[in-house]
Amino acid sequence: MTKSVYVLPGDNIGPEIISEGIKVLEVVNERLDLDIDIHYGLLGGAALDATGDPCPPETLAAARNSDAVLLGAVGGPSWDHHDRELRPEKGLLKMRYGLNLFANLRPAITYPQLVSASSLKPDVIEGLNILIVRELVGGIYFGEPRGFRTLESGEQEGFNTLKYSESEIRRVGEIAFEAAMKRGKRLCSVDKSNVLEATILWRKVISEMSADYPLVSLSHMYVDNAAMQLVSEPSQFDVIVTGNMFGDILSDISAMLTGSIGMLPSASLNEKGFGMYEPCHGSAPDIAGKNVANPLATILSVALLLRYSLGAPNAAEIIEEAVSRVLDRGFRTSDILTDGTTLVSTSQMGSAVMDAIITA
Ligand code: NAD
C-alpha cells in the first residue's frame, strides 16, 4: 500500500537540508520498493508569506491525511516584526498541538568519528547513546492562563502556567518506559519536585507506572542536577523522560555531546504512531543560502520516520549505516570539521550519503 510523506521545508536552511533528506528518502524508496509518495506543503514563514497564516488549515489537513510529516525548520528575523500569533514558530506549535504530537523523541548518539568535534573531553562522551523523551504539547509552553497584566503598583507582569494532568504524564511515560524496554532498560525521570507541584504529580505518576515495567530500572533527578550530570557523566543515562520546557533545554545540552546540533534528529509522535520528524536545530538564518548547513540531522530524521511511522526499520538502518560510513570516509560539514577531515557542502554531504547507500 502506498504510504504518503508530507514534506514541509520551512524557512532559511530548511529547504537546503530537506533537499538532502529527500535525496536519501528517494533512493531507499526506490531500492527497497517502499512505495512512498512524497508531497509538499507550507509551514512557518514560507506559509505566512504565501497565505498570511504560519500554519494554514490546508497544511494541517494534508498532514492529517499523510502517514508521516518531514519538517525542515521554521522562523527567522524576517518574520520577527509580525504579531506573536503570526510568528512562524507559532505555526509549528499549532502543528504539534493540532496533530496531538505529545511525545518528542530525541536520540543523542556520539559517533566515534566525531568524538573530537565535541567541546567535551573524549573520555566523557565516547560511546554515548541517550534518548530524551520530552512531553511536547503541555506544560508551561501551553498552560493557561498566560499573558501580561498590570499590577496595582502600575508595574507590568508577565505570567505563564505550568500544569500537567495525570493522563498527560501517563501517556508520555508509557512511550518512555516502552522505549527503555527496547534499549538499556534504564529510565531517568527529570523534574523539579522539590519546588513545583506539577512535577510532584509528575514524579508520583511515573513512580506508580514503574510497577507495570518491573524490568526497567527507574530513577528520578532534579532538572538542575540532570543538566550538570549530562555534561559531567552523560554515560549514566539511557532514556530520560521529562516535561516540555526541561526537555527543550536538556536536549540542546545533549546536542553538544554529539558534537553539533546539526547531528541531532527528532521524532514527535501521537498515540497512533503518526509522527512529525525534524532536525532538533532551528532555521539557522546566519548560514542560510550558503550551502554549508549540516544535513545529517535531517537525513537521520528520515531514518526515524521510516522506523517509527512507515514500519521500515531496515531502511532506517541502511541510512544510519550510510551516515556512519560517510563519517568514516572523513567527510564533514563545517560545524563538525576537525583536523585531517574533508570539508564538504550541504549538498555534497547529502550526495555522499546517497552514494554510500547505492554502493553498500
Ligand atoms: P538555530 O538552531 O537555528 O541556530 C543555532 C546555531 O546553530 C547557529 O549558529 C546555527 O548556524 C547553528 N546551526 C543550526 N543548525 C545547523 C546545521 N544544520 N548545520 C550547521 N550549523 C547549524 O537556533 P536559533 O539561532 O536560536 O534560531 C534561529 C531561528 O530558528 C529562530 O527564528 C528560532 O525561533 C527558530 N527555531 C526553529 C525551530 C524549529 O523549526 N523546530 C527550532 C529552534 C529554533
mmCIF file with all atom_site columns, N, CA and C and ligand atoms in Angstrom, residues 11-13 17 43 71-77 79-80 88-89 92 96 106 248 252 260-263 266 278-288 292-298 333-336 346, ligand 1:
data_model
loop_
_atom_site.group_PDB
_atom_site.id
_atom_site.type_symbol
_atom_site.label_atom_id
_atom_site.label_alt_id
_atom_site.label_comp_id
_atom_site.label_asym_id
_atom_site.label_entity_id
_atom_site.label_seq_id
_atom_site.pdbx_PDB_ins_code
_atom_site.Cartn_x
_atom_site.Cartn_y
_atom_site.Cartn_z
_atom_site.occupancy
_atom_site.B_iso_or_equiv
_atom_site.pdbx_formal_charge
_atom_site.auth_seq_id
_atom_site.auth_comp_id
_atom_site.auth_asym_id
_atom_site.auth_atom_id
_atom_site.pdbx_PDB_model_num
ATOM   1   N N   . ASP A 1 11  ? 11.754 27.372 6.472  1.00 0.00 ? 11  ASP A N   1
ATOM   2   C CA  . ASP A 1 11  ? 12.440 28.642 6.190  1.00 0.00 ? 11  ASP A CA  1
ATOM   3   C C   . ASP A 1 11  ? 13.971 28.523 6.283  1.00 0.00 ? 11  ASP A C   1
ATOM   4   N N   . ASN A 1 12  ? 14.631 29.544 5.750  1.00 0.00 ? 12  ASN A N   1
ATOM   5   C CA  . ASN A 1 12  ? 16.099 29.655 5.818  1.00 0.00 ? 12  ASN A CA  1
ATOM   6   C C   . ASN A 1 12  ? 16.786 28.370 5.383  1.00 0.00 ? 12  ASN A C   1
ATOM   7   N N   . ILE A 1 13  ? 17.549 27.694 6.275  1.00 0.00 ? 13  ILE A N   1
ATOM   8   C CA  . ILE A 1 13  ? 18.234 26.473 5.801  1.00 0.00 ? 13  ILE A CA  1
ATOM   9   C C   . ILE A 1 13  ? 17.259 25.317 5.579  1.00 0.00 ? 13  ILE A C   1
ATOM   10  N N   . ILE A 1 17  ? 18.360 21.710 3.683  1.00 0.00 ? 17  ILE A N   1
ATOM   11  C CA  . ILE A 1 17  ? 18.594 20.421 4.354  1.00 0.00 ? 17  ILE A CA  1
ATOM   12  C C   . ILE A 1 17  ? 17.536 19.398 3.950  1.00 0.00 ? 17  ILE A C   1
ATOM   13  N N   . LEU A 1 43  ? 4.766  25.692 5.747  1.00 0.00 ? 43  LEU A N   1
ATOM   14  C CA  . LEU A 1 43  ? 4.637  25.953 7.181  1.00 0.00 ? 43  LEU A CA  1
ATOM   15  C C   . LEU A 1 43  ? 5.618  27.059 7.545  1.00 0.00 ? 43  LEU A C   1
ATOM   16  N N   . LEU A 1 71  ? 9.771  17.692 8.429  1.00 0.00 ? 71  LEU A N   1
ATOM   17  C CA  . LEU A 1 71  ? 9.863  19.155 8.509  1.00 0.00 ? 71  LEU A CA  1
ATOM   18  C C   . LEU A 1 71  ? 11.322 19.597 8.528  1.00 0.00 ? 71  LEU A C   1
ATOM   19  N N   . GLY A 1 72  ? 11.612 20.709 7.824  1.00 0.00 ? 72  GLY A N   1
ATOM   20  C CA  . GLY A 1 72  ? 12.951 21.301 7.900  1.00 0.00 ? 72  GLY A CA  1
ATOM   21  C C   . GLY A 1 72  ? 13.065 22.105 9.190  1.00 0.00 ? 72  GLY A C   1
ATOM   22  N N   . ALA A 1 73  ? 12.863 23.397 9.102  1.00 0.00 ? 73  ALA A N   1
ATOM   23  C CA  . ALA A 1 73  ? 12.860 24.246 10.302 1.00 0.00 ? 73  ALA A CA  1
ATOM   24  C C   . ALA A 1 73  ? 12.155 25.539 9.928  1.00 0.00 ? 73  ALA A C   1
ATOM   25  N N   . VAL A 1 74  ? 11.602 26.207 10.922 1.00 0.00 ? 74  VAL A N   1
ATOM   26  C CA  . VAL A 1 74  ? 10.875 27.450 10.622 1.00 0.00 ? 74  VAL A CA  1
ATOM   27  C C   . VAL A 1 74  ? 11.413 28.621 11.443 1.00 0.00 ? 74  VAL A C   1
ATOM   28  N N   . GLY A 1 75  ? 11.104 29.819 10.962 1.00 0.00 ? 75  GLY A N   1
ATOM   29  C CA  . GLY A 1 75  ? 11.408 31.032 11.725 1.00 0.00 ? 75  GLY A CA  1
ATOM   30  C C   . GLY A 1 75  ? 12.609 31.789 11.202 1.00 0.00 ? 75  GLY A C   1
ATOM   31  N N   . GLY A 1 76  ? 12.795 32.963 11.795 1.00 0.00 ? 76  GLY A N   1
ATOM   32  C CA  . GLY A 1 76  ? 13.930 33.797 11.408 1.00 0.00 ? 76  GLY A CA  1
ATOM   33  C C   . GLY A 1 76  ? 13.576 35.267 11.539 1.00 0.00 ? 76  GLY A C   1
ATOM   34  N N   . PRO A 1 77  ? 14.593 36.131 11.516 1.00 0.00 ? 77  PRO A N   1
ATOM   35  C CA  . PRO A 1 77  ? 14.362 37.567 11.742 1.00 0.00 ? 77  PRO A CA  1
ATOM   36  C C   . PRO A 1 77  ? 13.431 38.216 10.729 1.00 0.00 ? 77  PRO A C   1
ATOM   37  N N   . TRP A 1 79  ? 10.635 37.476 9.916  1.00 0.00 ? 79  TRP A N   1
ATOM   38  C CA  . TRP A 1 79  ? 9.229  37.441 10.335 1.00 0.00 ? 79  TRP A CA  1
ATOM   39  C C   . TRP A 1 79  ? 9.037  37.936 11.773 1.00 0.00 ? 79  TRP A C   1
ATOM   40  N N   . ASP A 1 80  ? 10.128 38.420 12.393 1.00 0.00 ? 80  ASP A N   1
ATOM   41  C CA  . ASP A 1 80  ? 10.056 38.805 13.808 1.00 0.00 ? 80  ASP A CA  1
ATOM   42  C C   . ASP A 1 80  ? 9.193  40.044 14.053 1.00 0.00 ? 80  ASP A C   1
ATOM   43  N N   . PRO A 1 88  ? 6.294  32.433 12.696 1.00 0.00 ? 88  PRO A N   1
ATOM   44  C CA  . PRO A 1 88  ? 6.462  31.081 12.163 1.00 0.00 ? 88  PRO A CA  1
ATOM   45  C C   . PRO A 1 88  ? 6.495  30.000 13.256 1.00 0.00 ? 88  PRO A C   1
ATOM   46  N N   . GLU A 1 89  ? 7.148  30.321 14.393 1.00 0.00 ? 89  GLU A N   1
ATOM   47  C CA  . GLU A 1 89  ? 7.270  29.345 15.484 1.00 0.00 ? 89  GLU A CA  1
ATOM   48  C C   . GLU A 1 89  ? 5.902  28.984 16.050 1.00 0.00 ? 89  GLU A C   1
ATOM   49  N N   . LEU A 1 92  ? 4.418  26.288 14.047 1.00 0.00 ? 92  LEU A N   1
ATOM   50  C CA  . LEU A 1 92  ? 4.951  24.967 14.408 1.00 0.00 ? 92  LEU A CA  1
ATOM   51  C C   . LEU A 1 92  ? 4.247  24.433 15.665 1.00 0.00 ? 92  LEU A C   1
ATOM   52  N N   . ARG A 1 96  ? 2.082  20.932 16.070 1.00 0.00 ? 96  ARG A N   1
ATOM   53  C CA  . ARG A 1 96  ? 2.318  19.907 17.098 1.00 0.00 ? 96  ARG A CA  1
ATOM   54  C C   . ARG A 1 96  ? 1.052  19.669 17.906 1.00 0.00 ? 96  ARG A C   1
ATOM   55  N N   . ARG A 1 106 ? 14.243 12.371 21.153 1.00 0.00 ? 106 ARG A N   1
ATOM   56  C CA  . ARG A 1 106 ? 15.485 12.949 20.637 1.00 0.00 ? 106 ARG A CA  1
ATOM   57  C C   . ARG A 1 106 ? 16.669 12.062 20.993 1.00 0.00 ? 106 ARG A C   1
ATOM   58  N N   . ASP A 1 248 ? 13.243 20.665 26.458 1.00 0.00 ? 248 ASP A N   1
ATOM   59  C CA  . ASP A 1 248 ? 13.744 21.602 25.456 1.00 0.00 ? 248 ASP A CA  1
ATOM   60  C C   . ASP A 1 248 ? 15.206 21.946 25.770 1.00 0.00 ? 248 ASP A C   1
ATOM   61  N N   . ASP A 1 252 ? 19.017 20.291 24.085 1.00 0.00 ? 252 ASP A N   1
ATOM   62  C CA  . ASP A 1 252 ? 20.041 21.117 23.439 1.00 0.00 ? 252 ASP A CA  1
ATOM   63  C C   . ASP A 1 252 ? 21.410 20.875 24.082 1.00 0.00 ? 252 ASP A C   1
ATOM   64  N N   . SER A 1 260 ? 27.596 18.473 17.412 1.00 0.00 ? 260 SER A N   1
ATOM   65  C CA  . SER A 1 260 ? 26.920 19.612 16.788 1.00 0.00 ? 260 SER A CA  1
ATOM   66  C C   . SER A 1 260 ? 25.423 19.377 16.812 1.00 0.00 ? 260 SER A C   1
ATOM   67  N N   . ILE A 1 261 ? 24.690 20.478 16.919 1.00 0.00 ? 261 ILE A N   1
ATOM   68  C CA  . ILE A 1 261 ? 23.222 20.376 16.847 1.00 0.00 ? 261 ILE A CA  1
ATOM   69  C C   . ILE A 1 261 ? 22.803 19.903 15.452 1.00 0.00 ? 261 ILE A C   1
ATOM   70  N N   . GLY A 1 262 ? 23.702 20.028 14.490 1.00 0.00 ? 262 GLY A N   1
ATOM   71  C CA  . GLY A 1 262 ? 23.429 19.573 13.129 1.00 0.00 ? 262 GLY A CA  1
ATOM   72  C C   . GLY A 1 262 ? 23.409 18.055 12.978 1.00 0.00 ? 262 GLY A C   1
ATOM   73  N N   . MET A 1 263 ? 23.657 17.326 14.087 1.00 0.00 ? 263 MET A N   1
ATOM   74  C CA  . MET A 1 263 ? 23.678 15.861 14.042 1.00 0.00 ? 263 MET A CA  1
ATOM   75  C C   . MET A 1 263 ? 22.437 15.238 14.692 1.00 0.00 ? 263 MET A C   1
ATOM   76  N N   . SER A 1 266 ? 14.937 14.242 15.375 1.00 0.00 ? 266 SER A N   1
ATOM   77  C CA  . SER A 1 266 ? 13.882 14.063 16.375 1.00 0.00 ? 266 SER A CA  1
ATOM   78  C C   . SER A 1 266 ? 12.618 13.519 15.733 1.00 0.00 ? 266 SER A C   1
ATOM   79  N N   . GLU A 1 278 ? 11.861 15.905 12.392 1.00 0.00 ? 278 GLU A N   1
ATOM   80  C CA  . GLU A 1 278 ? 12.588 17.148 12.084 1.00 0.00 ? 278 GLU A CA  1
ATOM   81  C C   . GLU A 1 278 ? 13.925 17.164 12.803 1.00 0.00 ? 278 GLU A C   1
ATOM   82  N N   . PRO A 1 279 ? 14.893 17.895 12.249 1.00 0.00 ? 279 PRO A N   1
ATOM   83  C CA  . PRO A 1 279 ? 16.144 18.067 12.988 1.00 0.00 ? 279 PRO A CA  1
ATOM   84  C C   . PRO A 1 279 ? 15.857 18.881 14.254 1.00 0.00 ? 279 PRO A C   1
ATOM   85  N N   . CYS A 1 280 ? 16.693 18.712 15.287 1.00 0.00 ? 280 CYS A N   1
ATOM   86  C CA  . CYS A 1 280 ? 16.453 19.447 16.542 1.00 0.00 ? 280 CYS A CA  1
ATOM   87  C C   . CYS A 1 280 ? 16.795 20.928 16.418 1.00 0.00 ? 280 CYS A C   1
ATOM   88  N N   . HIS A 1 281 ? 17.602 21.266 15.419 1.00 0.00 ? 281 HIS A N   1
ATOM   89  C CA  . HIS A 1 281 ? 18.034 22.662 15.347 1.00 0.00 ? 281 HIS A CA  1
ATOM   90  C C   . HIS A 1 281 ? 16.973 23.548 14.700 1.00 0.00 ? 281 HIS A C   1
ATOM   91  N N   . GLY A 1 282 ? 17.227 24.872 14.738 1.00 0.00 ? 282 GLY A N   1
ATOM   92  C CA  . GLY A 1 282 ? 16.316 25.830 14.124 1.00 0.00 ? 282 GLY A CA  1
ATOM   93  C C   . GLY A 1 282 ? 16.690 26.102 12.678 1.00 0.00 ? 282 GLY A C   1
ATOM   94  N N   . SER A 1 283 ? 16.231 27.242 12.164 1.00 0.00 ? 283 SER A N   1
ATOM   95  C CA  . SER A 1 283 ? 16.377 27.523 10.737 1.00 0.00 ? 283 SER A CA  1
ATOM   96  C C   . SER A 1 283 ? 17.711 28.198 10.397 1.00 0.00 ? 283 SER A C   1
ATOM   97  N N   . ALA A 1 284 ? 18.564 28.401 11.407 1.00 0.00 ? 284 ALA A N   1
ATOM   98  C CA  . ALA A 1 284 ? 19.927 28.922 11.228 1.00 0.00 ? 284 ALA A CA  1
ATOM   99  C C   . ALA A 1 284 ? 20.019 30.035 10.188 1.00 0.00 ? 284 ALA A C   1
ATOM   100 N N   . PRO A 1 285 ? 19.354 31.173 10.417 1.00 0.00 ? 285 PRO A N   1
ATOM   101 C CA  . PRO A 1 285 ? 19.384 32.252 9.409  1.00 0.00 ? 285 PRO A CA  1
ATOM   102 C C   . PRO A 1 285 ? 20.799 32.725 9.107  1.00 0.00 ? 285 PRO A C   1
ATOM   103 N N   . ASP A 1 286 ? 21.714 32.587 10.095 1.00 0.00 ? 286 ASP A N   1
ATOM   104 C CA  . ASP A 1 286 ? 23.093 33.073 9.897  1.00 0.00 ? 286 ASP A CA  1
ATOM   105 C C   . ASP A 1 286 ? 23.838 32.327 8.799  1.00 0.00 ? 286 ASP A C   1
ATOM   106 N N   . ILE A 1 287 ? 23.408 31.099 8.474  1.00 0.00 ? 287 ILE A N   1
ATOM   107 C CA  . ILE A 1 287 ? 24.129 30.343 7.437  1.00 0.00 ? 287 ILE A CA  1
ATOM   108 C C   . ILE A 1 287 ? 23.221 29.976 6.256  1.00 0.00 ? 287 ILE A C   1
ATOM   109 N N   . ALA A 1 288 ? 22.014 30.544 6.236  1.00 0.00 ? 288 ALA A N   1
ATOM   110 C CA  . ALA A 1 288 ? 21.046 30.174 5.190  1.00 0.00 ? 288 ALA A CA  1
ATOM   111 C C   . ALA A 1 288 ? 21.537 30.596 3.807  1.00 0.00 ? 288 ALA A C   1
ATOM   112 N N   . VAL A 1 292 ? 26.114 25.438 3.436  1.00 0.00 ? 292 VAL A N   1
ATOM   113 C CA  . VAL A 1 292 ? 27.097 24.964 4.427  1.00 0.00 ? 292 VAL A CA  1
ATOM   114 C C   . VAL A 1 292 ? 26.444 24.212 5.595  1.00 0.00 ? 292 VAL A C   1
ATOM   115 N N   . ALA A 1 293 ? 25.112 24.260 5.698  1.00 0.00 ? 293 ALA A N   1
ATOM   116 C CA  . ALA A 1 293 ? 24.445 23.621 6.838  1.00 0.00 ? 293 ALA A CA  1
ATOM   117 C C   . ALA A 1 293 ? 24.665 22.114 6.818  1.00 0.00 ? 293 ALA A C   1
ATOM   118 N N   . ASN A 1 294 ? 24.704 21.531 7.991  1.00 0.00 ? 294 ASN A N   1
ATOM   119 C CA  . ASN A 1 294 ? 24.845 20.077 8.111  1.00 0.00 ? 294 ASN A CA  1
ATOM   120 C C   . ASN A 1 294 ? 23.469 19.426 7.888  1.00 0.00 ? 294 ASN A C   1
ATOM   121 N N   . PRO A 1 295 ? 23.331 18.591 6.854  1.00 0.00 ? 295 PRO A N   1
ATOM   122 C CA  . PRO A 1 295 ? 22.024 17.987 6.600  1.00 0.00 ? 295 PRO A CA  1
ATOM   123 C C   . PRO A 1 295 ? 21.814 16.651 7.337  1.00 0.00 ? 295 PRO A C   1
ATOM   124 N N   . LEU A 1 296 ? 22.813 16.234 8.142  1.00 0.00 ? 296 LEU A N   1
ATOM   125 C CA  . LEU A 1 296 ? 22.728 14.875 8.707  1.00 0.00 ? 296 LEU A CA  1
ATOM   126 C C   . LEU A 1 296 ? 21.593 14.724 9.721  1.00 0.00 ? 296 LEU A C   1
ATOM   127 N N   . ALA A 1 297 ? 21.290 15.785 10.493 1.00 0.00 ? 297 ALA A N   1
ATOM   128 C CA  . ALA A 1 297 ? 20.158 15.675 11.443 1.00 0.00 ? 297 ALA A CA  1
ATOM   129 C C   . ALA A 1 297 ? 18.864 15.416 10.681 1.00 0.00 ? 297 ALA A C   1
ATOM   130 N N   . THR A 1 298 ? 18.729 16.041 9.503  1.00 0.00 ? 298 THR A N   1
ATOM   131 C CA  . THR A 1 298 ? 17.523 15.843 8.690  1.00 0.00 ? 298 THR A CA  1
ATOM   132 C C   . THR A 1 298 ? 17.524 14.439 8.084  1.00 0.00 ? 298 THR A C   1
ATOM   133 N N   . THR A 1 333 ? 30.776 18.591 7.263  1.00 0.00 ? 333 THR A N   1
ATOM   134 C CA  . THR A 1 333 ? 30.357 19.983 7.057  1.00 0.00 ? 333 THR A CA  1
ATOM   135 C C   . THR A 1 333 ? 31.108 20.826 8.088  1.00 0.00 ? 333 THR A C   1
ATOM   136 N N   . SER A 1 334 ? 31.039 22.160 7.938  1.00 0.00 ? 334 SER A N   1
ATOM   137 C CA  . SER A 1 334 ? 31.947 22.999 8.738  1.00 0.00 ? 334 SER A CA  1
ATOM   138 C C   . SER A 1 334 ? 31.707 22.898 10.247 1.00 0.00 ? 334 SER A C   1
ATOM   139 N N   . ASP A 1 335 ? 30.459 22.589 10.655 1.00 0.00 ? 335 ASP A N   1
ATOM   140 C CA  . ASP A 1 335 ? 30.164 22.524 12.094 1.00 0.00 ? 335 ASP A CA  1
ATOM   141 C C   . ASP A 1 335 ? 30.843 21.347 12.777 1.00 0.00 ? 335 ASP A C   1
ATOM   142 N N   . ILE A 1 336 ? 31.257 20.321 12.023 1.00 0.00 ? 336 ILE A N   1
ATOM   143 C CA  . ILE A 1 336 ? 31.888 19.147 12.644 1.00 0.00 ? 336 ILE A CA  1
ATOM   144 C C   . ILE A 1 336 ? 33.296 18.904 12.088 1.00 0.00 ? 336 ILE A C   1
ATOM   145 N N   . THR A 1 346 ? 26.607 21.265 2.073  1.00 0.00 ? 346 THR A N   1
ATOM   146 C CA  . THR A 1 346 ? 25.340 20.595 2.412  1.00 0.00 ? 346 THR A CA  1
ATOM   147 C C   . THR A 1 346 ? 24.997 19.560 1.339  1.00 0.00 ? 346 THR A C   1
HETATM 148 P P1  . NAD B 2 .   ? 19.404 27.552 15.415 1.00 0.00 ? 1   NAD B P1  1
HETATM 149 O O1  . NAD B 2 .   ? 19.347 26.122 15.837 1.00 0.00 ? 1   NAD B O1  1
HETATM 150 O O2  . NAD B 2 .   ? 18.750 27.906 14.145 1.00 0.00 ? 1   NAD B O2  1
HETATM 151 O O3  . NAD B 2 .   ? 20.937 28.004 15.316 1.00 0.00 ? 1   NAD B O3  1
HETATM 152 C C1  . NAD B 2 .   ? 21.819 27.967 16.431 1.00 0.00 ? 1   NAD B C1  1
HETATM 153 C C2  . NAD B 2 .   ? 23.265 27.854 15.910 1.00 0.00 ? 1   NAD B C2  1
HETATM 154 O O4  . NAD B 2 .   ? 23.466 26.547 15.389 1.00 0.00 ? 1   NAD B O4  1
HETATM 155 C C3  . NAD B 2 .   ? 23.563 28.829 14.782 1.00 0.00 ? 1   NAD B C3  1
HETATM 156 O O5  . NAD B 2 .   ? 24.893 29.262 14.896 1.00 0.00 ? 1   NAD B O5  1
HETATM 157 C C4  . NAD B 2 .   ? 23.410 27.991 13.520 1.00 0.00 ? 1   NAD B C4  1
HETATM 158 O O6  . NAD B 2 .   ? 24.204 28.431 12.433 1.00 0.00 ? 1   NAD B O6  1
HETATM 159 C C5  . NAD B 2 .   ? 23.860 26.619 14.016 1.00 0.00 ? 1   NAD B C5  1
HETATM 160 N N1  . NAD B 2 .   ? 23.165 25.544 13.302 1.00 0.00 ? 1   NAD B N1  1
HETATM 161 C C6  . NAD B 2 .   ? 21.873 25.195 13.402 1.00 0.00 ? 1   NAD B C6  1
HETATM 162 N N2  . NAD B 2 .   ? 21.604 24.193 12.567 1.00 0.00 ? 1   NAD B N2  1
HETATM 163 C C7  . NAD B 2 .   ? 22.742 23.890 11.930 1.00 0.00 ? 1   NAD B C7  1
HETATM 164 C C8  . NAD B 2 .   ? 23.084 22.936 10.933 1.00 0.00 ? 1   NAD B C8  1
HETATM 165 N N3  . NAD B 2 .   ? 22.206 22.070 10.415 1.00 0.00 ? 1   NAD B N3  1
HETATM 166 N N4  . NAD B 2 .   ? 24.370 22.918 10.494 1.00 0.00 ? 1   NAD B N4  1
HETATM 167 C C9  . NAD B 2 .   ? 25.291 23.761 10.987 1.00 0.00 ? 1   NAD B C9  1
HETATM 168 N N5  . NAD B 2 .   ? 25.028 24.679 11.939 1.00 0.00 ? 1   NAD B N5  1
HETATM 169 C C10 . NAD B 2 .   ? 23.757 24.747 12.397 1.00 0.00 ? 1   NAD B C10 1
HETATM 170 O O7  . NAD B 2 .   ? 18.814 28.402 16.632 1.00 0.00 ? 1   NAD B O7  1
HETATM 171 P P2  . NAD B 2 .   ? 18.484 29.963 16.709 1.00 0.00 ? 1   NAD B P2  1
HETATM 172 O O8  . NAD B 2 .   ? 19.557 30.745 16.001 1.00 0.00 ? 1   NAD B O8  1
HETATM 173 O O9  . NAD B 2 .   ? 18.209 30.199 18.128 1.00 0.00 ? 1   NAD B O9  1
HETATM 174 O O10 . NAD B 2 .   ? 17.122 30.135 15.920 1.00 0.00 ? 1   NAD B O10 1
HETATM 175 C C11 . NAD B 2 .   ? 17.018 30.584 14.577 1.00 0.00 ? 1   NAD B C11 1
HETATM 176 C C12 . NAD B 2 .   ? 15.540 30.558 14.190 1.00 0.00 ? 1   NAD B C12 1
HETATM 177 O O11 . NAD B 2 .   ? 15.050 29.215 14.195 1.00 0.00 ? 1   NAD B O11 1
HETATM 178 C C13 . NAD B 2 .   ? 14.654 31.335 15.166 1.00 0.00 ? 1   NAD B C13 1
HETATM 179 O O12 . NAD B 2 .   ? 13.673 32.013 14.416 1.00 0.00 ? 1   NAD B O12 1
HETATM 180 C C14 . NAD B 2 .   ? 14.034 30.255 16.013 1.00 0.00 ? 1   NAD B C14 1
HETATM 181 O O13 . NAD B 2 .   ? 12.791 30.627 16.565 1.00 0.00 ? 1   NAD B O13 1
HETATM 182 C C15 . NAD B 2 .   ? 13.878 29.140 15.005 1.00 0.00 ? 1   NAD B C15 1
HETATM 183 N N6  . NAD B 2 .   ? 13.809 27.774 15.585 1.00 0.00 ? 1   NAD B N6  1
HETATM 184 C C16 . NAD B 2 .   ? 13.040 26.892 14.905 1.00 0.00 ? 1   NAD B C16 1
HETATM 185 C C17 . NAD B 2 .   ? 12.992 25.576 15.355 1.00 0.00 ? 1   NAD B C17 1
HETATM 186 C C18 . NAD B 2 .   ? 12.170 24.592 14.565 1.00 0.00 ? 1   NAD B C18 1
HETATM 187 O O14 . NAD B 2 .   ? 11.782 24.882 13.442 1.00 0.00 ? 1   NAD B O14 1
HETATM 188 N N7  . NAD B 2 .   ? 11.940 23.403 15.091 1.00 0.00 ? 1   NAD B N7  1
HETATM 189 C C19 . NAD B 2 .   ? 13.733 25.183 16.468 1.00 0.00 ? 1   NAD B C19 1
HETATM 190 C C20 . NAD B 2 .   ? 14.547 26.122 17.107 1.00 0.00 ? 1   NAD B C20 1
HETATM 191 C C21 . NAD B 2 .   ? 14.584 27.423 16.652 1.00 0.00 ? 1   NAD B C21 1
#
